Coordinates of C-alpha atoms and ligand atoms in Angstrom, one line a residue:
M1 CA -18.2 -10.4 23.1
Y2 CA -15.1 -8.2 23.5
R3 CA -16.8 -5.3 21.8
T4 CA -20.1 -4.2 20.5
H5 CA -18.7 -1.5 18.2
T6 CA -15.4 -0.3 16.8
C7 CA -13.7 3.0 17.9
G8 CA -14.6 4.5 14.5
E9 CA -18.2 4.0 14.1
L10 CA -20.3 5.6 16.9
T11 CA -22.1 8.9 16.0
L12 CA -24.9 11.1 17.4
G13 CA -27.4 8.7 16.1
D14 CA -26.2 6.1 18.7
S15 CA -26.8 8.5 21.7
G16 CA -28.1 6.7 24.7
K17 CA -26.9 3.2 23.5
K18 CA -25.0 1.0 25.9
V19 CA -21.8 -0.1 24.2
T20 CA -18.5 -1.9 24.8
L21 CA -15.4 -0.9 23.1
A22 CA -11.9 -2.3 23.2
G23 CA -8.6 -0.7 22.1
W24 CA -5.4 1.2 23.0
V25 CA -5.1 4.2 25.2
Q26 CA -3.8 6.8 22.9
R27 CA -4.0 9.8 25.2
S28 CA -5.4 10.7 28.6
R29 CA -6.2 14.1 29.9
D30 CA -6.9 14.8 33.5
L31 CA -9.0 18.0 33.9
G32 CA -9.5 17.8 37.7
G33 CA -13.1 16.8 37.9
M34 CA -13.1 14.9 34.5
T35 CA -10.7 12.5 32.9
F36 CA -10.7 12.0 29.1
I37 CA -9.2 9.1 27.3
D38 CA -8.8 8.7 23.5
L39 CA -9.4 5.1 22.8
R40 CA -7.9 3.9 19.4
D41 CA -8.3 0.9 17.3
R42 CA -7.8 0.3 13.6
Y43 CA -11.1 2.0 12.7
G44 CA -10.6 5.3 14.6
I45 CA -10.7 7.0 18.0
T46 CA -13.5 7.5 20.5
Q47 CA -13.4 9.6 23.6
L48 CA -14.1 8.0 26.9
V49 CA -15.1 10.2 29.8
F50 CA -14.9 9.6 33.5
N51 CA -16.4 11.8 36.2
M52 CA -14.6 12.2 39.5
E53 CA -17.7 13.4 41.3
T54 CA -20.1 10.7 40.2
D55 CA -17.7 7.8 40.2
P56 CA -14.4 8.6 41.9
D57 CA -13.2 4.9 42.0
L58 CA -13.6 4.4 38.3
C59 CA -12.0 7.8 37.6
Q60 CA -9.0 6.9 39.7
K61 CA -8.6 3.7 37.8
A62 CA -8.8 5.5 34.5
R63 CA -6.2 8.0 35.7
K64 CA -3.6 5.1 36.2
L65 CA -3.9 3.9 32.6
G66 CA -0.8 4.5 30.7
R67 CA -0.2 5.1 27.0
E68 CA -0.9 2.0 24.8
F69 CA -2.6 0.1 27.6
V70 CA -5.1 -2.3 26.0
V71 CA -8.6 -1.7 27.7
Q72 CA -12.2 -2.7 27.4
A73 CA -14.7 0.0 28.3
E74 CA -18.5 -0.2 28.8
G75 CA -20.6 2.8 28.9
I76 CA -23.3 5.0 27.4
V77 CA -23.0 7.1 24.2
A78 CA -23.6 10.7 24.9
E79 CA -23.5 14.0 22.9
R80 CA -20.2 15.9 23.6
S81 CA -20.3 19.5 24.6
N82 CA -16.9 20.2 23.0
K83 CA -17.3 18.7 19.6
N84 CA -14.3 17.7 17.3
L85 CA -15.7 17.8 13.8
K86 CA -12.4 16.6 12.3
I87 CA -13.1 13.0 13.2
P88 CA -16.3 10.9 12.4
T89 CA -16.8 10.1 16.1
G90 CA -16.1 13.6 17.3
E91 CA -19.6 14.5 18.3
I92 CA -20.0 11.9 20.9
E93 CA -18.2 10.4 23.9
I94 CA -18.7 7.4 26.1
I95 CA -19.7 8.0 29.7
V96 CA -17.8 4.9 31.1
E97 CA -19.4 2.6 33.6
R98 CA -16.8 -0.1 33.7
I99 CA -13.2 -0.3 32.4
D100 CA -10.9 -3.3 32.5
V101 CA -7.4 -3.5 31.6
L102 CA -6.7 -6.3 29.2
N103 CA -3.0 -5.6 29.0
T104 CA -0.5 -3.0 30.2
S105 CA 2.2 -1.5 28.0
D106 CA 5.7 -0.1 28.5
T107 CA 5.9 3.5 27.6
P108 CA 6.3 3.5 23.9
P109 CA 9.6 5.1 22.5
F110 CA 7.6 7.5 20.4
T111 CA 4.1 9.0 20.3
I112 CA 1.5 7.1 18.3
E113 CA 0.3 10.1 16.4
E114 CA 0.3 11.3 12.9
N115 CA 3.2 13.7 13.5
T116 CA 5.2 11.5 15.8
D117 CA 8.4 12.5 17.6
G118 CA 10.0 9.3 16.6
G119 CA 13.0 9.4 14.2
D120 CA 13.2 7.0 11.2
E121 CA 15.5 4.5 12.8
L122 CA 13.5 4.3 16.0
R123 CA 10.2 3.9 14.1
M124 CA 11.6 1.1 12.0
K125 CA 12.9 -0.8 15.1
Y126 CA 9.5 -0.6 16.6
R127 CA 7.7 -0.9 13.3
Y128 CA 4.7 -2.6 15.0
L129 CA 4.2 0.5 17.0
D130 CA 4.8 2.8 14.0
L131 CA 2.0 0.7 12.1
R132 CA -0.5 1.7 14.8
R133 CA -0.2 5.3 13.5
Q134 CA -3.3 6.1 11.5
N135 CA -1.3 7.5 8.5
V136 CA 1.0 4.6 8.2
R137 CA -1.8 2.1 8.6
S138 CA -3.8 3.8 5.9
N139 CA -1.0 3.4 3.5
I140 CA -1.0 -0.3 4.1
I141 CA -4.7 -0.4 3.6
L142 CA -4.3 1.5 0.3
R143 CA -1.9 -1.2 -0.7
H144 CA -4.4 -3.9 0.1
K145 CA -7.2 -2.1 -1.9
M146 CA -4.8 -1.8 -4.8
A147 CA -4.0 -5.6 -4.6
Q148 CA -7.7 -6.4 -4.4
E149 CA -8.5 -4.2 -7.4
V150 CA -5.6 -5.6 -9.4
R151 CA -7.0 -9.2 -8.8
R152 CA -10.5 -8.1 -9.5
Y153 CA -9.6 -6.5 -12.9
L154 CA -7.3 -9.2 -14.0
D155 CA -9.5 -12.1 -13.0
G156 CA -12.4 -10.3 -14.8
Q157 CA -10.2 -10.3 -18.0
G158 CA -9.5 -14.0 -17.7
F159 CA -6.0 -13.9 -16.2
I160 CA -5.0 -16.9 -14.0
E161 CA -2.9 -16.2 -11.0
V162 CA -0.1 -18.7 -10.8
E163 CA 2.6 -18.9 -8.2
T164 CA 6.1 -19.5 -9.4
P165 CA 9.2 -20.7 -7.3
V166 CA 11.3 -18.6 -5.2
L167 CA 14.4 -20.9 -5.1
I168 CA 15.4 -20.7 -8.7
K169 CA 18.4 -20.4 -11.0
S170 CA 19.7 -16.9 -11.9
T171 CA 17.4 -14.6 -13.9
P172 CA 18.6 -12.1 -16.3
E173 CA 17.1 -8.7 -15.1
G174 CA 20.5 -7.1 -15.1
A175 CA 21.0 -6.9 -11.3
R176 CA 23.0 -9.1 -9.0
D177 CA 21.2 -12.1 -7.6
F178 CA 20.6 -13.0 -4.0
V179 CA 21.8 -16.6 -3.6
V180 CA 20.9 -19.3 -1.2
P181 CA 23.4 -22.1 -0.5
S182 CA 22.1 -25.7 -0.7
R183 CA 22.7 -27.9 2.3
I184 CA 21.8 -31.1 0.4
H185 CA 24.0 -30.2 -2.5
N186 CA 27.0 -28.5 -1.0
G187 CA 28.7 -26.0 -3.2
E188 CA 25.5 -25.4 -5.1
F189 CA 23.3 -22.3 -4.8
Y190 CA 19.8 -21.3 -5.6
A191 CA 19.2 -17.8 -6.7
L192 CA 16.2 -15.7 -5.6
P193 CA 14.2 -14.4 -8.6
Q194 CA 14.8 -10.9 -9.8
S195 CA 11.5 -11.5 -11.5
P196 CA 9.5 -14.6 -12.6
Q197 CA 10.4 -13.7 -16.2
T198 CA 11.3 -17.1 -17.5
F199 CA 8.5 -18.9 -15.7
K200 CA 5.8 -16.7 -17.1
Q201 CA 7.2 -17.4 -20.5
L202 CA 7.1 -21.1 -19.7
L203 CA 3.5 -20.7 -18.6
M204 CA 2.8 -19.3 -22.1
V205 CA 4.5 -22.3 -23.7
A206 CA 2.3 -24.4 -21.3
G207 CA -0.9 -22.8 -22.8
F208 CA -2.0 -20.7 -19.9
D209 CA -2.7 -17.8 -22.3
K210 CA -3.1 -15.1 -19.6
Y211 CA -1.1 -15.2 -16.5
F212 CA -0.6 -12.8 -13.5
Q213 CA 1.0 -12.8 -10.0
I214 CA 1.5 -10.4 -7.4
V215 CA 4.9 -11.5 -6.5
K216 CA 8.1 -10.8 -4.4
C217 CA 11.2 -10.1 -6.5
F218 CA 14.8 -9.8 -5.2
R219 CA 17.6 -7.7 -6.5
D220 CA 21.0 -7.2 -4.9
E221 CA 21.7 -3.7 -6.1
D222 CA 23.7 -0.9 -4.7
L223 CA 22.1 1.1 -2.0
R224 CA 20.1 4.1 -3.1
A225 CA 17.6 6.2 -1.4
D226 CA 14.3 4.4 -1.5
R227 CA 15.4 1.1 -3.0
Q228 CA 14.3 -2.1 -1.4
P229 CA 16.2 -5.3 -1.9
E230 CA 12.9 -7.2 -2.0
F231 CA 10.0 -5.6 -3.7
T232 CA 6.6 -6.6 -5.2
Q233 CA 5.7 -6.8 -8.8
I234 CA 2.3 -7.2 -10.6
D235 CA 3.7 -9.6 -13.1
C236 CA 1.7 -10.4 -16.2
E237 CA 2.0 -12.3 -19.5
M238 CA -0.3 -13.0 -22.5
S239 CA -0.3 -15.2 -25.5
Y240 CA -1.3 -14.5 -29.1
I241 CA -1.1 -10.7 -28.8
H242 CA 0.3 -7.7 -30.5
Q243 CA 1.9 -4.8 -28.6
D244 CA -1.4 -2.8 -28.8
D245 CA -3.3 -5.6 -27.2
I246 CA -1.0 -5.4 -24.2
L247 CA -1.1 -1.6 -24.0
N248 CA -4.8 -1.6 -24.1
M249 CA -5.3 -4.4 -21.6
F250 CA -3.0 -2.7 -19.0
E251 CA -4.1 0.7 -19.8
G252 CA -7.4 -0.8 -18.7
L253 CA -5.8 -1.9 -15.4
A254 CA -4.5 1.6 -14.8
R255 CA -7.8 3.1 -15.5
H256 CA -9.5 0.6 -13.2
L257 CA -7.2 1.4 -10.4
F258 CA -7.4 5.1 -10.8
L259 CA -11.2 4.9 -10.8
E260 CA -11.7 2.4 -7.9
V261 CA -8.8 3.7 -5.8
K262 CA -8.7 7.5 -6.5
G263 CA -12.1 8.1 -8.2
L264 CA -10.2 9.6 -11.2
V265 CA -11.3 9.2 -14.8
F266 CA -9.0 10.0 -17.7
E267 CA -10.3 11.4 -21.0
G268 CA -8.9 9.9 -24.1
P269 CA -6.1 7.3 -24.5
F270 CA -2.9 7.6 -22.6
P271 CA -0.2 9.4 -24.7
R272 CA 2.1 6.9 -26.4
I273 CA 5.5 8.6 -26.9
P274 CA 8.3 6.8 -28.8
Y275 CA 11.5 6.4 -26.8
D276 CA 13.6 8.7 -29.1
E277 CA 10.9 11.4 -28.9
A278 CA 10.9 11.2 -25.1
M279 CA 14.6 11.6 -25.0
S280 CA 14.7 14.6 -27.3
L281 CA 11.7 16.4 -25.8
Y282 CA 12.1 15.6 -22.1
G283 CA 15.7 14.4 -21.9
T284 CA 14.5 11.2 -20.2
D285 CA 12.7 7.9 -20.9
K286 CA 10.3 8.7 -18.1
P287 CA 8.9 12.0 -18.8
D288 CA 6.8 14.0 -16.3
I289 CA 4.0 15.4 -18.5
R290 CA 2.0 17.1 -15.7
F291 CA 3.6 20.2 -17.2
D292 CA 4.9 21.2 -20.7
M293 CA 8.3 23.0 -20.8
R294 CA 9.6 20.7 -23.5
I295 CA 13.2 20.8 -24.7
T296 CA 13.8 22.5 -28.0
E297 CA 16.9 21.7 -30.0
L298 CA 18.8 24.9 -31.1
T299 CA 22.1 23.3 -32.4
K300 CA 21.7 24.6 -36.0
A301 CA 20.1 27.9 -35.1
V302 CA 22.8 29.2 -32.9
K303 CA 25.8 27.8 -34.8
G304 CA 28.3 30.0 -36.7
L305 CA 27.4 33.3 -35.0
G306 CA 30.6 33.6 -33.2
F307 CA 29.9 32.3 -29.7
A308 CA 32.5 29.6 -29.3
L309 CA 30.7 27.5 -26.7
F310 CA 27.7 27.0 -29.1
D311 CA 29.7 26.8 -32.2
D312 CA 31.7 23.9 -30.8
A313 CA 29.0 22.0 -29.0
P314 CA 27.6 18.9 -30.7
Y315 CA 24.3 19.7 -29.3
V316 CA 22.5 22.9 -27.9
G317 CA 19.1 22.8 -26.4
A318 CA 16.8 25.0 -24.3
I319 CA 13.7 24.9 -22.1
S320 CA 11.5 27.9 -21.7
A321 CA 10.1 28.6 -18.2
P322 CA 6.9 30.4 -18.3
G323 CA 6.6 33.6 -16.4
C324 CA 10.2 33.5 -15.0
A325 CA 11.7 36.4 -16.9
G326 CA 11.7 38.4 -13.6
W327 CA 13.9 35.8 -11.8
S328 CA 16.9 37.5 -10.1
R329 CA 20.6 37.0 -10.7
K330 CA 20.7 34.9 -7.6
Q331 CA 18.0 32.6 -8.7
I332 CA 19.6 32.0 -12.0
D333 CA 23.0 31.5 -10.2
E334 CA 21.3 28.8 -8.2
L335 CA 20.1 27.1 -11.3
T336 CA 23.6 27.3 -12.8
E337 CA 24.9 25.6 -9.6
F338 CA 22.1 23.0 -9.9
V339 CA 23.1 22.0 -13.4
R340 CA 26.8 21.9 -12.4
R341 CA 26.2 19.3 -9.7
P342 CA 28.3 16.2 -10.7
Q343 CA 25.1 14.0 -10.9
I344 CA 23.7 16.4 -13.4
G345 CA 26.9 17.0 -15.2
G346 CA 26.2 20.3 -17.0
K347 CA 28.9 22.9 -17.7
G348 CA 26.8 26.0 -17.3
L349 CA 23.7 27.8 -18.3
V350 CA 23.0 30.6 -20.8
W351 CA 19.8 32.5 -20.1
A352 CA 17.5 34.7 -22.3
R353 CA 14.5 36.6 -21.0
V354 CA 11.6 37.8 -23.1
E355 CA 10.7 41.2 -21.8
A356 CA 7.2 42.7 -21.7
D357 CA 7.6 44.4 -25.0
G358 CA 8.7 41.2 -26.7
S359 CA 12.4 42.1 -26.9
V360 CA 14.9 39.5 -25.6
K361 CA 17.8 40.2 -23.2
S362 CA 20.4 37.5 -22.6
S363 CA 23.6 36.6 -20.9
V364 CA 25.1 36.3 -24.4
D365 CA 23.9 39.6 -25.9
K366 CA 27.4 40.3 -27.2
Y367 CA 27.3 37.5 -29.6
Y368 CA 23.7 37.5 -30.9
T369 CA 21.7 40.2 -32.6
A370 CA 18.2 41.1 -31.7
D371 CA 16.9 39.0 -34.5
D372 CA 19.0 35.9 -33.5
L373 CA 17.5 36.2 -30.0
A374 CA 14.0 36.7 -31.3
N375 CA 14.4 33.5 -33.4
I376 CA 15.4 31.6 -30.3
A377 CA 12.3 32.9 -28.5
L378 CA 10.3 31.9 -31.4
M379 CA 11.8 28.4 -31.7
T380 CA 11.3 27.7 -28.0
G381 CA 7.7 29.0 -28.1
S382 CA 8.4 31.7 -25.6
D383 CA 6.2 34.5 -24.8
A384 CA 6.6 37.8 -23.0
G385 CA 7.6 37.0 -19.4
D386 CA 9.3 33.8 -20.1
L387 CA 12.8 32.8 -19.2
I388 CA 14.8 30.6 -21.7
L389 CA 17.5 28.4 -20.2
I390 CA 20.1 27.1 -22.8
M391 CA 22.7 24.4 -22.4
A392 CA 25.4 23.0 -24.7
G393 CA 27.5 19.9 -24.8
P394 CA 27.5 16.3 -25.9
G395 CA 23.9 15.3 -27.1
E396 CA 22.9 12.7 -24.5
K397 CA 24.5 14.2 -21.6
T398 CA 23.1 17.7 -22.3
L399 CA 19.6 16.4 -23.0
S400 CA 19.6 14.5 -19.7
A401 CA 20.8 17.6 -17.9
L402 CA 18.1 19.7 -19.5
G403 CA 15.6 17.1 -18.4
E404 CA 16.8 17.5 -14.9
L405 CA 16.7 21.3 -15.2
R406 CA 13.2 20.9 -16.5
L407 CA 12.1 18.9 -13.4
E408 CA 13.9 21.3 -11.1
M409 CA 12.2 24.4 -12.6
A410 CA 8.8 22.5 -12.3
R411 CA 9.5 21.8 -8.7
R412 CA 10.3 25.4 -8.1
L413 CA 7.2 26.5 -9.9
G414 CA 5.0 24.1 -8.0
L415 CA 4.0 22.2 -11.1
R416 CA 4.7 18.7 -9.7
D417 CA 1.5 18.4 -7.8
S418 CA 1.2 14.9 -6.3
S419 CA -2.6 15.0 -6.5
V420 CA -2.4 15.3 -10.3
Y421 CA -1.7 12.2 -12.3
A422 CA -0.3 12.1 -15.8
P423 CA 0.2 8.6 -17.1
L424 CA 1.7 7.8 -20.5
W425 CA 3.3 4.9 -22.4
V426 CA 6.9 5.2 -23.7
V427 CA 7.2 2.7 -26.6
D428 CA 9.9 1.6 -29.1
F429 CA 12.7 1.4 -26.9
P430 CA 16.1 0.4 -28.3
L431 CA 16.8 -3.4 -27.9
L432 CA 20.3 -3.0 -26.8
E433 CA 22.5 -0.6 -24.9
W434 CA 26.3 -0.2 -25.4
D435 CA 28.5 -0.2 -22.4
D436 CA 31.8 1.7 -22.8
E437 CA 33.4 0.1 -19.9
T438 CA 32.9 -3.5 -20.9
Q439 CA 32.9 -2.7 -24.6
R440 CA 29.8 -4.8 -25.3
Y441 CA 26.0 -4.5 -25.8
Y442 CA 23.6 -5.3 -23.0
A443 CA 19.9 -6.0 -23.3
K444 CA 18.1 -2.7 -22.5
H445 CA 15.2 -4.5 -21.1
H446 CA 16.2 -8.3 -20.9
P447 CA 17.5 -10.8 -23.3
F448 CA 14.0 -12.2 -24.1
T449 CA 12.7 -9.0 -25.6
A450 CA 12.0 -9.4 -29.3
P451 CA 13.6 -7.1 -31.8
K452 CA 11.3 -5.3 -34.1
P453 CA 10.9 -7.7 -37.1
E454 CA 11.9 -4.9 -39.6
D455 CA 15.2 -4.5 -37.6
I456 CA 16.3 -8.0 -37.2
K457 CA 18.6 -7.5 -40.3
Y458 CA 20.7 -5.1 -38.4
M459 CA 21.3 -7.5 -35.4
E460 CA 24.7 -8.6 -36.5
T461 CA 25.8 -5.5 -38.5
D462 CA 24.6 -2.5 -36.5
P463 CA 23.0 -3.8 -33.2
G464 CA 22.7 -0.3 -31.8
R465 CA 19.9 0.7 -34.3
V466 CA 17.7 -2.2 -33.5
H467 CA 14.5 -1.1 -31.7
A468 CA 12.2 -3.4 -29.7
N469 CA 8.6 -3.8 -29.1
A470 CA 9.3 -2.8 -25.5
Y471 CA 7.2 -0.3 -23.5
D472 CA 7.0 1.4 -20.1
L473 CA 4.1 2.8 -18.3
V474 CA 5.2 6.1 -16.8
I475 CA 3.2 8.2 -14.2
N476 CA 4.4 11.6 -13.1
G477 CA 7.9 11.1 -14.2
T478 CA 8.3 7.6 -12.5
E479 CA 8.5 4.3 -14.4
I480 CA 5.7 2.3 -13.0
G481 CA 6.1 -0.8 -15.2
G482 CA 7.7 -2.1 -18.2
G483 CA 7.5 -5.0 -20.6
S484 CA 7.9 -6.3 -24.1
I485 CA 6.9 -8.7 -26.9
R486 CA 9.1 -11.7 -26.4
I487 CA 11.2 -13.7 -28.7
H488 CA 9.4 -17.1 -29.2
D489 CA 11.7 -19.0 -31.5
P490 CA 14.9 -20.6 -30.7
E491 CA 16.8 -19.1 -33.6
T492 CA 16.1 -15.5 -32.8
Q493 CA 16.7 -16.3 -29.1
S494 CA 20.1 -17.8 -30.0
L495 CA 20.9 -14.7 -32.2
M496 CA 20.0 -12.5 -29.3
F497 CA 22.3 -14.4 -26.9
R498 CA 25.1 -14.2 -29.5
T499 CA 24.7 -10.5 -29.8
L500 CA 25.0 -10.2 -26.0
G501 CA 28.3 -12.0 -26.1
F502 CA 27.0 -15.4 -24.7
T503 CA 28.7 -18.5 -26.3
A504 CA 26.3 -21.2 -27.4
E505 CA 27.4 -23.3 -24.3
E506 CA 26.9 -20.5 -21.9
A507 CA 23.4 -19.8 -23.2
Q508 CA 22.6 -23.4 -23.1
K509 CA 23.9 -23.8 -19.6
Q510 CA 22.0 -20.8 -18.2
F511 CA 18.8 -20.8 -20.3
G512 CA 18.8 -24.2 -22.0
F513 CA 15.4 -25.0 -20.3
L514 CA 13.8 -22.0 -22.1
L515 CA 15.6 -22.7 -25.5
N516 CA 14.4 -26.2 -25.2
A517 CA 10.8 -25.2 -24.3
F518 CA 10.8 -23.0 -27.4
R519 CA 11.2 -26.1 -29.5
Y520 CA 7.9 -27.3 -28.6
G521 CA 5.5 -24.8 -30.0
A522 CA 5.9 -21.6 -28.2
P523 CA 3.1 -19.2 -29.0
P524 CA 3.8 -15.6 -29.8
H525 CA 3.7 -13.8 -26.4
G526 CA 4.5 -10.7 -24.4
G527 CA 3.9 -9.2 -21.0
I528 CA 4.7 -6.5 -18.5
A529 CA 5.5 -6.1 -14.9
F530 CA 4.6 -3.2 -12.7
G531 CA 6.4 -2.1 -9.5
F532 CA 3.6 -2.6 -7.0
D533 CA 5.2 -0.7 -4.1
R534 CA 5.9 2.3 -6.2
W535 CA 2.5 2.4 -7.9
T536 CA 0.9 2.2 -4.5
A537 CA 3.2 5.0 -3.2
I538 CA 2.2 7.2 -6.2
M539 CA -1.4 6.6 -5.7
G540 CA -0.8 7.6 -2.0
G541 CA 0.7 10.8 -3.3
S542 CA 4.1 9.9 -2.1
D543 CA 7.5 8.9 -3.6
T544 CA 8.6 6.9 -0.6
I545 CA 8.0 3.2 -1.2
R546 CA 9.1 2.3 2.4
D547 CA 6.0 4.0 3.8
F548 CA 3.8 1.6 1.8
I549 CA 5.5 -1.7 2.9
A550 CA 4.6 -3.2 6.3
F551 CA 8.0 -4.3 7.2
P552 CA 10.6 -2.5 4.9
K553 CA 14.3 -2.6 5.1
N554 CA 16.2 0.6 5.8
N555 CA 18.3 2.4 3.2
Q556 CA 21.3 0.2 4.4
A557 CA 19.3 -2.9 3.3
R558 CA 18.8 -3.8 7.0
D559 CA 15.8 -4.8 8.9
V560 CA 16.6 -3.2 12.2
M561 CA 13.6 -4.7 13.9
I562 CA 14.5 -8.2 13.5
D563 CA 18.1 -7.4 13.0
T564 CA 19.0 -8.8 9.8
P565 CA 21.2 -9.6 7.9
S566 CA 23.0 -11.3 10.8
T567 CA 25.5 -14.0 11.3
I568 CA 24.5 -17.7 11.5
K569 CA 25.8 -20.5 13.7
Q570 CA 29.0 -22.3 12.8
E571 CA 26.9 -25.6 12.6
Q572 CA 24.8 -24.0 9.9
L573 CA 27.9 -22.9 8.1
D574 CA 29.4 -26.4 8.4
E575 CA 26.2 -28.0 7.1
L576 CA 26.4 -25.7 4.2
A577 CA 30.1 -26.3 3.7
L578 CA 30.8 -22.6 3.8
D579 CA 33.7 -20.8 5.3
I580 CA 33.5 -17.1 6.0
R581 CA 36.7 -15.2 5.2
K582 CA 38.4 -13.4 8.2
K583 CA 38.2 -10.1 6.5
A584 CA 34.4 -10.2 6.4
Q585 CA 34.1 -11.2 9.9
Q586 CA 36.2 -8.4 11.1
E587 CA 34.3 -5.7 9.2
Ligands
LIG601 N1 10.4 -9.2 -16.1 C1 10.5 -7.8 -16.5 C2 11.0 -6.9 -15.3 O1 11.0 -7.4 -14.2 C3 9.2 -7.3 -16.9 C4 8.6 -7.9 -18.2 O2 9.3 -7.9 -19.1 O3 7.5 -8.4 -18.1 O4 11.4 -5.8 -15.6

């Protein structure tokens, strides 16, 4: 037996026991007469002690052990004089009687401690060492726990886990596909799934009724902070359901996970906010409702009073920041700079503060009477001590900038506490999205999302006003999952493809298998998919998904540990009948 106990379990109650432990040397301290070693395994750290006076040979041996050596130690559990109450084993130590080196180690390139000295790139290159750090490991264990609880809940609800293929044909989630060349069929390619969307719908046609899968998906999108080319979804689909059935079922999943993983219980149903309302009150379709500070539209109230900026703007709106009336000129200038950042796109900021006596002072006092300003304070629900921040411009853009400003204010006010969770559903998304550049509509979700039956009549005349039974689960301002009720008849599906600019031939070529399947009695169905990496990160109080993936890619989409992507041999290219263009080779 390599070990009688782990490094995380011995306590005062074990005093006097003879034990054998095995693990890695985390740290060794040589205090003259005594040598101490912190021995680490997955379960914790136990202190080993060697006494120069009573056993000089053993102590010498211990002193030679380097960091990350793998050792086996046998000894007696004893009460420590210098206790460390921060760790479960901190009241005991092992008086070692025998120590064997099971393996040596090169000096690791960074310290294996919570606050390591290793930079990101180095830690990714030696990810297996990074994963030895307790905080990183606990993220991966949290992910495991989430996966187990997802399976437990969904299995309990009668869902069947079915695997779907990875070498498939292009799927329509709107991103670029990763493709895999075929050796057997030169010139032909598989695509890696952006999601199992079409397969889960086929499983509904096949009568599986309730499906789920914790599944890898692949999207070749532009690099962005914290985006992974491969990521994991909890993918689900159900038959013979209405939207409410799906929301209730998966609200149940969310509650189960919050309870089992975080010990949290939510009173009452999660709020369900229509998309249009989310946009007008929060300036985004993923509102963070841990705090209020909603947007108030002021367009009409401020028009025609002689302030050109507001008079000419198609939209004027404001947020009211509680208790910020005392903010300095400099702080407000910083906010103005913030909204002017190109990615926010605001032109500027007008402010008004509600003084202690209820009067309102503003940066536009010249144009507005005390009554006008009092009305703005009233409309925005502001009280004495609040700071009103007003923006004007084109509707959508201004709302989105106000939404960003709202988040920024909350950040500055410490209202985005990662230990507080505020889940909600956003419902009634538009079916389509107009793209100015290509002058056509795109599916807001994907082309299998059903239009609301009452809106089908506008599909050909006014597609922009068609809403869908599509919904997102949002937690703390992050979209955690999204889904929809699907089209299940070939006519509506063809109409949808037509609206998206597919010719009948193109639709048949790309999705003929689905259109055909729909001719054999497709049941009404719908589903949802959750971003598993992101949900886990949020449950871990973080917004960095990379920390919750055992072997992630860096933000250049590279795995620097295994060094990929990388070139392949000429023979492989020949077999695949592929030529690499010179330009790409030189880059
Ligand atoms: N397949 C969709 C996605 O990946 C989710 C769904 O509609 O179920 O976004």
